[in-house]
CSV table of C-alpha atoms in Angstrom, one decimal:
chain,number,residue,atom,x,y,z
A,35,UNK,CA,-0.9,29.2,8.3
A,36,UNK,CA,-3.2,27.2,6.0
A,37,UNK,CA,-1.9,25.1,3.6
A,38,UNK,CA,2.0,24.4,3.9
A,39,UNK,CA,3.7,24.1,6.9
A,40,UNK,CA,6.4,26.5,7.9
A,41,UNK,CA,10.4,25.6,8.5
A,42,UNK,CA,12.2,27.8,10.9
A,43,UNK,CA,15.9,27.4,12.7
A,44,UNK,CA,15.7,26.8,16.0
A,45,UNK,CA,19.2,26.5,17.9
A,46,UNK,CA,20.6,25.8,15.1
A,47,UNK,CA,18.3,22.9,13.9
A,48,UNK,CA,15.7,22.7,11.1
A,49,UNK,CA,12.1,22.6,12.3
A,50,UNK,CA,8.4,22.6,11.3
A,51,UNK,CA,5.9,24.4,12.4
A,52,UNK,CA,2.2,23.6,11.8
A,53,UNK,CA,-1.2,24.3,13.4
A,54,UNK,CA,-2.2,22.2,16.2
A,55,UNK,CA,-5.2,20.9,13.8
A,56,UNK,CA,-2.6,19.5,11.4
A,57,UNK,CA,-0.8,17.9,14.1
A,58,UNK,CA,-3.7,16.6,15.4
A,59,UNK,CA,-4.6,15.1,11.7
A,60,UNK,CA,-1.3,14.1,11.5
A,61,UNK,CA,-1.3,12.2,14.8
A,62,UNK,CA,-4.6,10.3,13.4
A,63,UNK,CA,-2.9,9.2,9.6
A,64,UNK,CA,0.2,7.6,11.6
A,65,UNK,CA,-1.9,5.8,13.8
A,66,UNK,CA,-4.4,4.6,10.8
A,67,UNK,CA,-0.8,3.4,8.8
A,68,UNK,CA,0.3,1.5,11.5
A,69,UNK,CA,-3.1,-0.6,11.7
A,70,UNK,CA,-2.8,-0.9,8.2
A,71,UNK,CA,0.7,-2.3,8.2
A,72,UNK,CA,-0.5,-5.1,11.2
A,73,UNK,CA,-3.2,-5.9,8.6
A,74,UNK,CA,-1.0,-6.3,6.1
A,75,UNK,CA,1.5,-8.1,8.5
A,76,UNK,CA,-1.3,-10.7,9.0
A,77,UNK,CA,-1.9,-10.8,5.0
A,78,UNK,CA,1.4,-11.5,4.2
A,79,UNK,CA,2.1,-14.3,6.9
A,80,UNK,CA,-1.7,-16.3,5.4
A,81,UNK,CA,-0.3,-15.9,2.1
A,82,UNK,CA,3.1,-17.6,3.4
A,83,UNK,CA,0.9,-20.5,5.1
A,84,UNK,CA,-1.0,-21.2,2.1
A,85,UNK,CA,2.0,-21.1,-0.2
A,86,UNK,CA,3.2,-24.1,2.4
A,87,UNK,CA,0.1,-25.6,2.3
A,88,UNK,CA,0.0,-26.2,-1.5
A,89,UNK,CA,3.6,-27.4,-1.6
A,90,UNK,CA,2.3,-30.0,1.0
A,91,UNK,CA,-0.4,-30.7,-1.0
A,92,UNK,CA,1.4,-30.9,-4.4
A,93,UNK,CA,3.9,-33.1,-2.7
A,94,UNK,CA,1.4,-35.6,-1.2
A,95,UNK,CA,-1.1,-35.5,-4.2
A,96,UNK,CA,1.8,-35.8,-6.8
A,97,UNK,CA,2.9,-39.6,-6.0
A,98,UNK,CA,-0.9,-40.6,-6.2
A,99,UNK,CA,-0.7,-40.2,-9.8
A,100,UNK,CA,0.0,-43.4,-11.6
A,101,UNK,CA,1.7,-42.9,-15.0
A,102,UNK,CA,3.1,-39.6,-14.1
A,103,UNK,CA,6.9,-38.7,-13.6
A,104,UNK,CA,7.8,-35.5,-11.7
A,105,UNK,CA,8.7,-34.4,-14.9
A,106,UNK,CA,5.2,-34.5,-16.6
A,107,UNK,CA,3.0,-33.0,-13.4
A,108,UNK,CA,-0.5,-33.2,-14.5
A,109,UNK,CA,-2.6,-30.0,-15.1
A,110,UNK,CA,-3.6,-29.9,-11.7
A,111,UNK,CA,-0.2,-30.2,-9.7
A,112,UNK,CA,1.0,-27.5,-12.7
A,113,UNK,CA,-1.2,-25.0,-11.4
A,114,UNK,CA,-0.9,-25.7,-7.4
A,115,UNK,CA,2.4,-25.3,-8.0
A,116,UNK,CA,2.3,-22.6,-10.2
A,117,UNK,CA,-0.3,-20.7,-7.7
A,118,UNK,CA,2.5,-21.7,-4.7
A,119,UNK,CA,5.2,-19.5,-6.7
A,120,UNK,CA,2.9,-17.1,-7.3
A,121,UNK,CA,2.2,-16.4,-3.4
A,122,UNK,CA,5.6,-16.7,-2.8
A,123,UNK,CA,6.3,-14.0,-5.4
A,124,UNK,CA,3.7,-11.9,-3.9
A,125,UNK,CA,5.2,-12.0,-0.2
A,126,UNK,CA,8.6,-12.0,-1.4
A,127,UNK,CA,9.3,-15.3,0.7
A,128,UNK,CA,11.4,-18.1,-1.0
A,129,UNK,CA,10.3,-22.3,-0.4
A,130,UNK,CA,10.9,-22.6,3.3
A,131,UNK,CA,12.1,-25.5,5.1
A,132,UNK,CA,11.2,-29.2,4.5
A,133,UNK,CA,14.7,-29.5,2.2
A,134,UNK,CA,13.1,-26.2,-0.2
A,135,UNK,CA,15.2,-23.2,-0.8
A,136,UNK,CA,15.8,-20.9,2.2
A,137,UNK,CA,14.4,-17.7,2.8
A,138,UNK,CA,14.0,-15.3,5.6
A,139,UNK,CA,10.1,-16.1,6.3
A,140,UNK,CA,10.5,-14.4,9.8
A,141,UNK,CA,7.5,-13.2,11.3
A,142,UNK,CA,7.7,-9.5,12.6
């Protein structure tokens, strides 16, 4: 049976039948995606902590700035928050706490 694995009926229910080797191989991808989705678990969560970061940072840096209004943020406070959305686009997470928009930034 190389190649494609067989469907048969057995009692009435669809089944697939494959070598032991492709089981086997099988076996070894699931456990290679679910490492890879605890990797990416941990990716996603860093990118939610630094998007938090650089609001903090905007936020604290932004008042420093004499002659500025919220309005007109400087080059630099454009970007950091313009990076911070970007993250937050990336992860799918919305601002989080700290009076920002909600969003579910649960950790699974």
């Amino acid at each position: 049976m190389p190649g494609k694995p067989r469907q048969v009926v057995v009692d009435g229910k669809p089944m697939i039948v494959m070598s032991e080797k492709q089981f086997e191989s099988l076996l070894a991808m699931r456990r290679q995606l679910g490492g890879q989705t605890a990797k990416l678990r941990m990716l996603r969560d860093t990118l939610t902590d630094l998007s938090e970061f650089l609001d903090t940072v905007a936020e604290t840096l932004d008042p420093a700035e004499p002659g500025r209004s919220r309005e007109t943020p400087s080059p630099l406070m454009a970007e950091i928050r313009r990076r911070a959305q970007h993250v937050r686009a990336v992860t799918g997470a919305g601002r989080t706490s700290k009076g920002r928009h909600s969003s579910d930034h649960t950790r699974t």
